[in-house]
Each structure stands twice: as C-alpha cells, then as structure tokens.
C-alpha cells in the first residue's frame, strides 16, 4: 500500500517570508512525486514533479522541492511568498505500475500582508 | 477544448435523489479520472478510465456510485439515492499517457462540481 502524509494542515506566513510545506510518503516501490496547487474556487494545477534524475526540482512561480529517498520526503519550498500564493497545496504520489495518484490531505497556506 | 470542463458547477439535491455529473476532458487525452474532495479532506480516488481498457473502479465507495465514458471522451458520474455524506466537490481530471507508466501522468483538473445533499 502507498500513502502520502502532509504534516501541516495549515501554514500561516507573512508576505516575503520563506515557506516550507512538508510531505512524507510510504511506498514499497519506486515512486513519482508531484505537488499540485488549488487556488480558491479553481481546479488543481501542477506546480512541479519528480520523475527521475536530479533530486532538486524547480517548478512554476518560484517553488522548488527536494526528493529525499532515505527520508521518504518531498518537501516544497519557496524563499519569498506573495499574497497570490494563498492556496491549498497537495502532495501526490504515483507508481510506474499504477494509474491513480494518491494525494495527501493538503496544506492550506495563508499569506498575510 | 482548452481545459477540462465540468457541469454543473453546483448542484443542490434532496436526500434520495439521483444526480449526474458530467466531465468533458481535454481533446486527445486518453486517461480520465474522478476524484472526490470532501471538506477538510484530501482527494479521494474514485475511478479511472484509460482508452478501451476496463476502468479501474476500485475507489467507488458504494454501488450507488457508477461512471461511464462514452466514445473515449465525455464521462458521466452518477450517484443514485444520494446521502448527506455524498456532499463534496467532485473533481474530474484527464491526462495523456506518458512512457514512464501511468503513474507519471500529469493530470489536468476541471474546476469541480460541488454537490450538496440536503
């Protein structure tokens, strides 16, 4: 079985401060990892993905994530957030032999001025 | 179309009624997914369609839930005899299939259909 745990359900952060959203996963086979973002009243959109290769992945809007196999983590970071980054962020896991993505419970980021 | 289109965007129904939710995926995307997002919860997988293969229905929570995909394009999710616990946002997504295996698919989501069962 596979699972994804997002350790923080809510993260308040001040504008221009850094933010880190934590994601840990459990899987007995090789995985693909994703971060999706959901802005208010919109569908999810892809921020970044790790399929193979470099463990540091850069995505859109200045976000990046690092795949750490030994710690089974894929934490998302941004050095300086904007008000427009207020959204819910989902970590997701896929397997080569599988089809569906398994999502974490989501982390709601609220950027304060 | 340019994106994944879902209708209705909002549906309020009475307990015991049947509802149908529609998804129109991106043209050319062979894979189609339904997920359910309940308040304060993550996304729960419901069903997956890929081309002409038999769908993966492993996530459907009960036999009141069913889905079909006609002509490899539009999909309809049907919930019979709705219950209050069915209240949620139902998200549809589609994707192309990439060479690394289906688990590497990048999903494009619709805006969702918000279902409220009174």
XYZ file of C-alpha atoms in Angstrom:
231
model
C 0.000 0.000 0.000
C 1.095 3.559 -0.539
C 0.286 6.701 1.383
C 1.096 10.389 1.474
C 1.196 12.456 4.656
C 1.235 16.220 4.704
C 2.308 17.118 8.184
C 0.756 20.581 8.367
C -2.885 21.202 7.613
C -2.465 24.991 7.742
C 0.550 27.247 7.411
C 0.189 30.981 8.042
C 3.094 33.007 6.693
C 3.872 36.678 6.217
C 4.392 38.111 2.752
C 8.021 37.912 1.547
C 8.860 35.291 4.195
C 10.007 31.799 3.208
C 7.692 28.811 3.434
C 8.209 25.052 3.595
C 5.403 22.533 3.189
C 6.240 19.061 4.385
C 5.322 15.852 2.597
C 6.266 12.313 3.535
C 5.314 9.208 1.631
C 5.232 5.485 2.081
C 5.703 3.066 -0.783
C 7.435 -0.246 -1.289
C 8.278 0.507 -4.927
C 9.765 3.366 -6.907
C 7.589 6.432 -6.989
C 6.852 9.556 -8.900
C 6.051 12.617 -6.803
C 4.032 15.723 -7.535
C 2.907 18.948 -5.941
C -0.376 20.434 -7.087
C -1.870 23.789 -6.074
C -5.545 24.663 -5.784
C -6.442 28.346 -5.799
C -9.835 29.322 -4.360
C -12.730 28.030 -6.457
C -10.435 26.501 -9.059
C -9.249 23.063 -10.007
C -5.821 21.737 -9.139
C -2.848 22.629 -11.274
C 0.624 21.152 -11.372
C 3.396 23.028 -9.559
C 6.221 20.565 -10.136
C 7.025 16.886 -10.440
C 9.818 14.443 -9.724
C 10.076 11.507 -12.111
C 13.796 10.707 -12.048
C 17.215 12.347 -12.188
C 18.099 15.410 -10.136
C 16.524 15.321 -6.712
C 16.023 19.099 -6.666
C 13.066 20.010 -8.816
C 12.077 23.517 -9.800
C 8.520 24.390 -10.631
C 6.367 27.334 -11.534
C 6.001 30.531 -9.503
C 9.387 30.155 -7.797
C 8.593 26.901 -5.986
C 11.037 24.038 -5.657
C 11.028 20.650 -3.967
C 13.660 18.131 -2.997
C 13.200 14.386 -3.253
C 14.877 12.610 -0.349
C 14.645 8.852 -0.761
C 16.258 7.975 2.571
C 13.791 10.149 4.461
C 10.910 9.361 2.093
C 10.158 13.049 1.816
C 9.339 15.576 -0.891
C 9.121 18.941 0.861
C 8.059 22.031 -1.057
C 9.775 25.388 -0.535
C 9.594 28.971 -1.683
C 12.110 31.567 -0.475
C 9.707 34.518 -0.572
C 5.936 34.208 -0.780
C 3.396 36.586 -2.255
C -0.203 37.225 -1.306
C -1.143 35.402 -4.504
C 0.398 32.183 -3.134
C -2.551 31.844 -0.767
C -3.974 28.475 -1.786
C -4.163 24.818 -0.833
C -1.213 22.640 -1.767
C -1.387 18.902 -2.347
C 1.436 16.397 -2.468
C 0.744 13.331 -4.602
C 2.400 10.003 -5.361
C 2.241 7.807 -8.427
C 3.756 4.449 -9.274
C 5.038 3.190 -12.604
C 2.811 0.134 -12.433
C -0.186 2.019 -11.172
C -2.537 4.548 -12.636
C -4.157 6.681 -9.993
C -2.367 9.310 -7.948
C -2.558 9.079 -4.174
C -2.951 12.514 -2.621
C -2.075 13.857 0.783
C -4.614 15.698 2.891
C -3.493 19.113 1.691
C -1.835 22.111 3.334
C -3.650 25.398 3.358
C -1.252 28.346 3.036
C -2.450 31.753 4.118
C -0.119 34.599 3.221
C -0.591 37.667 5.397
C 0.483 41.201 4.463
C -11.500 22.141 -25.570
C -8.747 24.136 -23.929
C -9.329 22.670 -20.488
C -11.324 20.087 -18.585
C -14.926 21.185 -18.364
C -17.294 20.005 -15.635
C -21.007 20.569 -15.194
C -22.901 21.518 -13.221
C -20.570 23.662 -11.152
C -23.011 23.498 -8.262
C -25.777 21.024 -7.533
C -28.122 21.011 -4.569
C -30.317 17.961 -4.241
C -32.518 16.242 -1.735
C -31.534 13.066 0.013
C -32.607 10.046 -2.002
C -32.493 11.718 -5.415
C -30.157 10.641 -8.217
C -27.577 13.046 -9.651
C -25.415 13.054 -12.750
C -22.154 14.941 -13.026
C -20.521 15.490 -16.385
C -16.884 15.798 -17.406
C -15.586 16.855 -20.803
C -11.828 16.138 -20.905
C -9.133 17.774 -22.974
C -9.292 16.598 -26.555
C -6.742 13.850 -27.176
C -6.334 12.904 -23.521
C -6.905 9.179 -23.271
C -6.923 8.911 -19.480
C -9.768 10.268 -17.343
C -10.067 10.289 -13.567
C -12.731 11.127 -10.992
C -11.759 12.220 -7.510
C -13.851 13.366 -4.557
C -12.792 16.205 -2.275
C -14.702 16.380 0.973
C -14.486 19.313 3.387
C -11.181 19.184 5.224
C -10.135 16.023 3.424
C -7.646 15.276 0.704
C -8.587 13.941 -2.675
C -10.143 10.505 -2.721
C -9.739 8.472 -5.908
C -12.995 7.177 -7.346
C -12.484 5.759 -10.835
C -10.037 5.786 -13.757
C -10.641 5.269 -17.486
C -7.872 4.572 -19.987
C -8.741 4.164 -23.636
C -10.729 0.996 -24.282
C -9.436 -0.820 -21.212
C -11.749 -1.832 -18.408
C -11.996 1.057 -15.929
C -10.377 0.896 -12.515
C -13.400 1.210 -10.221
C -11.529 0.377 -7.046
C -12.235 3.739 -5.431
C -16.011 3.849 -5.798
C -17.348 3.966 -2.214
C -20.554 2.026 -2.801
C -22.729 0.510 -5.508
C -24.724 3.739 -5.570
C -21.818 5.248 -7.492
C -21.199 4.483 -11.155
C -19.446 6.141 -14.060
C -19.222 5.707 -17.775
C -17.188 7.191 -20.542
C -18.765 7.341 -23.950
C -16.702 7.268 -27.128
C -13.492 7.692 -25.192
C -14.377 11.285 -24.397
C -17.157 12.622 -22.170
C -17.688 10.940 -18.816
C -20.692 10.916 -16.511
C -20.534 10.125 -12.808
C -23.891 9.014 -11.437
C -24.801 8.872 -7.777
C -28.060 7.087 -7.013
C -30.156 7.609 -3.903
C -27.879 10.377 -2.658
C -26.988 10.581 1.016
C -25.777 13.574 3.020
C -22.300 12.063 3.261
C -22.078 12.291 -0.539
C -21.807 16.085 -0.214
C -18.409 17.013 -1.632
C -16.649 18.528 -4.603
C -16.287 16.003 -7.403
C -13.198 16.641 -9.487
C -12.542 15.279 -12.935
C -9.081 15.181 -14.485
C -7.635 14.000 -17.755
C -4.139 13.262 -18.970
C -2.048 11.974 -21.779
C -0.276 8.709 -21.070
C 3.495 9.058 -20.853
C 6.120 6.438 -21.436
C 7.223 6.020 -17.834
C 3.966 4.388 -16.933
C 0.637 5.695 -15.917
C 1.850 6.795 -12.515
C 3.883 9.558 -14.160
C 0.834 11.125 -15.815
C 0.361 14.832 -15.244
C -3.294 15.439 -14.542
C -5.230 18.469 -15.724
C -8.183 19.076 -13.432
C -11.518 20.682 -14.002
C -12.914 23.223 -11.552
C -15.156 20.600 -9.997
C -18.835 20.028 -9.334
C -19.903 20.953 -5.812
C -22.655 18.608 -4.645
C -24.784 19.431 -1.622
C -27.249 16.840 -0.401
C -29.898 18.232 1.947
